[in-house]
Amino acid sequence: MQSLVEARKYVESFARPIGYNAYSWNVAKRMALEAWDCYLTGRPFRKPINYFCREFYDMLKNPDGGYIVPEHKFKTY
Protein backbone atom coordinates (compact mmCIF):
# COMPACT_ATOMS: atom_id res chain seq x y z
CA MET A 1 0.00 0.00 0.00
CA GLN A 2 1.52 3.29 -1.07
CA SER A 3 -1.21 5.90 -0.49
CA LEU A 4 -4.18 6.71 1.67
CA VAL A 5 -6.41 6.36 -1.40
CA GLU A 6 -5.28 2.74 -1.78
CA ALA A 7 -5.70 2.16 1.96
CA ARG A 8 -9.24 3.57 1.83
CA LYS A 9 -10.17 1.18 -0.99
CA TYR A 10 -8.68 -1.68 1.00
CA VAL A 11 -10.56 -0.77 4.19
CA GLU A 12 -13.81 -0.28 2.27
CA SER A 13 -13.44 -3.76 0.74
CA PHE A 14 -14.30 -5.39 4.09
CA ALA A 15 -17.93 -6.30 4.70
CA ARG A 16 -19.61 -5.23 7.93
CA PRO A 17 -19.77 -8.18 10.31
CA ILE A 18 -23.11 -9.57 11.39
CA GLY A 19 -24.17 -7.90 14.62
CA TYR A 20 -22.18 -4.71 14.02
CA ASN A 21 -24.40 -1.67 13.51
CA ALA A 22 -23.55 0.83 10.80
CA TYR A 23 -22.31 3.49 13.23
CA SER A 24 -19.88 1.13 14.98
CA TRP A 25 -18.62 -0.17 11.66
CA ASN A 26 -17.97 3.36 10.39
CA VAL A 27 -16.04 4.18 13.57
CA ALA A 28 -13.93 1.04 13.10
CA LYS A 29 -13.19 1.93 9.47
CA ARG A 30 -12.30 5.50 10.42
CA MET A 31 -9.92 4.19 13.11
CA ALA A 32 -8.31 1.83 10.60
CA LEU A 33 -7.79 4.70 8.17
CA GLU A 34 -6.17 6.77 10.91
CA ALA A 35 -3.78 3.89 11.54
CA TRP A 36 -3.00 3.65 7.83
CA ASP A 37 -2.40 7.40 7.63
CA CYS A 38 0.09 7.17 10.50
CA TYR A 39 1.79 4.17 8.92
CA LEU A 40 2.09 5.82 5.50
CA THR A 41 3.44 9.08 6.93
CA GLY A 42 5.83 7.39 9.38
CA ARG A 43 4.07 8.58 12.54
CA PRO A 44 3.30 6.29 15.49
CA PHE A 45 -0.33 5.34 16.04
CA ARG A 46 -1.05 6.14 19.67
CA LYS A 47 -4.71 5.22 20.12
CA PRO A 48 -5.72 2.04 21.94
CA ILE A 49 -6.77 -0.81 19.67
CA ASN A 50 -9.46 -2.99 21.18
CA TYR A 51 -12.23 -3.97 18.84
CA PHE A 52 -14.33 -7.08 19.01
CA CYS A 53 -14.34 -8.12 15.36
CA ARG A 54 -11.67 -9.93 13.39
CA GLU A 55 -12.34 -7.75 10.34
CA PHE A 56 -11.00 -4.66 12.08
CA TYR A 57 -7.68 -6.36 12.81
CA ASP A 58 -7.56 -7.61 9.23
CA MET A 59 -7.88 -4.00 8.03
CA LEU A 60 -4.64 -3.28 9.88
CA LYS A 61 -2.71 -5.79 7.82
CA ASN A 62 -0.76 -5.08 4.70
CA PRO A 63 -1.90 -7.27 1.83
CA ASP A 64 1.43 -9.11 2.35
CA GLY A 65 0.16 -10.19 5.78
CA GLY A 66 2.17 -7.98 8.15
CA TYR A 67 0.42 -5.66 10.60
CA ILE A 68 0.91 -1.90 10.24
CA VAL A 69 0.62 -1.44 14.02
CA PRO A 70 2.69 -3.53 16.45
CA GLU A 71 0.62 -6.50 17.61
CA HIS A 72 1.49 -5.90 21.26
CA LYS A 73 -0.80 -2.85 21.11
CA PHE A 74 -3.83 -5.03 20.32
CA LYS A 75 -6.34 -6.09 22.92
CA THR A 76 -8.25 -8.96 21.38
CA TYR A 77 -11.28 -10.70 22.80
XYZ file of C-alpha atoms in Angstrom:
77
model
C 0.000 0.000 0.000
C 1.517 3.289 -1.068
C -1.205 5.903 -0.490
C -4.179 6.709 1.671
C -6.410 6.364 -1.397
C -5.282 2.739 -1.776
C -5.697 2.164 1.960
C -9.242 3.568 1.833
C -10.173 1.178 -0.990
C -8.679 -1.683 1.000
C -10.559 -0.774 4.191
C -13.811 -0.285 2.269
C -13.436 -3.762 0.741
C -14.300 -5.390 4.092
C -17.933 -6.303 4.700
C -19.608 -5.234 7.928
C -19.773 -8.185 10.309
C -23.111 -9.574 11.392
C -24.173 -7.902 14.619
C -22.179 -4.706 14.021
C -24.397 -1.672 13.510
C -23.551 0.834 10.796
C -22.308 3.487 13.234
C -19.875 1.127 14.983
C -18.621 -0.171 11.657
C -17.972 3.365 10.387
C -16.043 4.178 13.574
C -13.932 1.036 13.098
C -13.187 1.930 9.473
C -12.303 5.500 10.422
C -9.916 4.195 13.112
C -8.313 1.827 10.599
C -7.788 4.698 8.172
C -6.166 6.773 10.912
C -3.782 3.889 11.538
C -3.002 3.647 7.832
C -2.396 7.396 7.634
C 0.090 7.172 10.501
C 1.790 4.171 8.917
C 2.091 5.816 5.504
C 3.440 9.075 6.932
C 5.825 7.394 9.380
C 4.073 8.578 12.541
C 3.297 6.290 15.489
C -0.328 5.340 16.038
C -1.046 6.142 19.671
C -4.710 5.224 20.124
C -5.723 2.039 21.936
C -6.765 -0.809 19.674
C -9.455 -2.994 21.178
C -12.234 -3.967 18.836
C -14.331 -7.080 19.009
C -14.342 -8.116 15.361
C -11.674 -9.928 13.391
C -12.345 -7.749 10.335
C -10.996 -4.657 12.080
C -7.680 -6.356 12.809
C -7.562 -7.608 9.226
C -7.884 -3.997 8.033
C -4.642 -3.276 9.882
C -2.710 -5.793 7.817
C -0.763 -5.077 4.704
C -1.902 -7.269 1.827
C 1.427 -9.112 2.348
C 0.159 -10.186 5.781
C 2.168 -7.985 8.146
C 0.422 -5.657 10.596
C 0.909 -1.900 10.242
C 0.624 -1.439 14.018
C 2.694 -3.528 16.445
C 0.620 -6.502 17.612
C 1.491 -5.902 21.261
C -0.796 -2.847 21.105
C -3.833 -5.031 20.317
C -6.343 -6.088 22.924
C -8.249 -8.961 21.376
C -11.278 -10.700 22.805
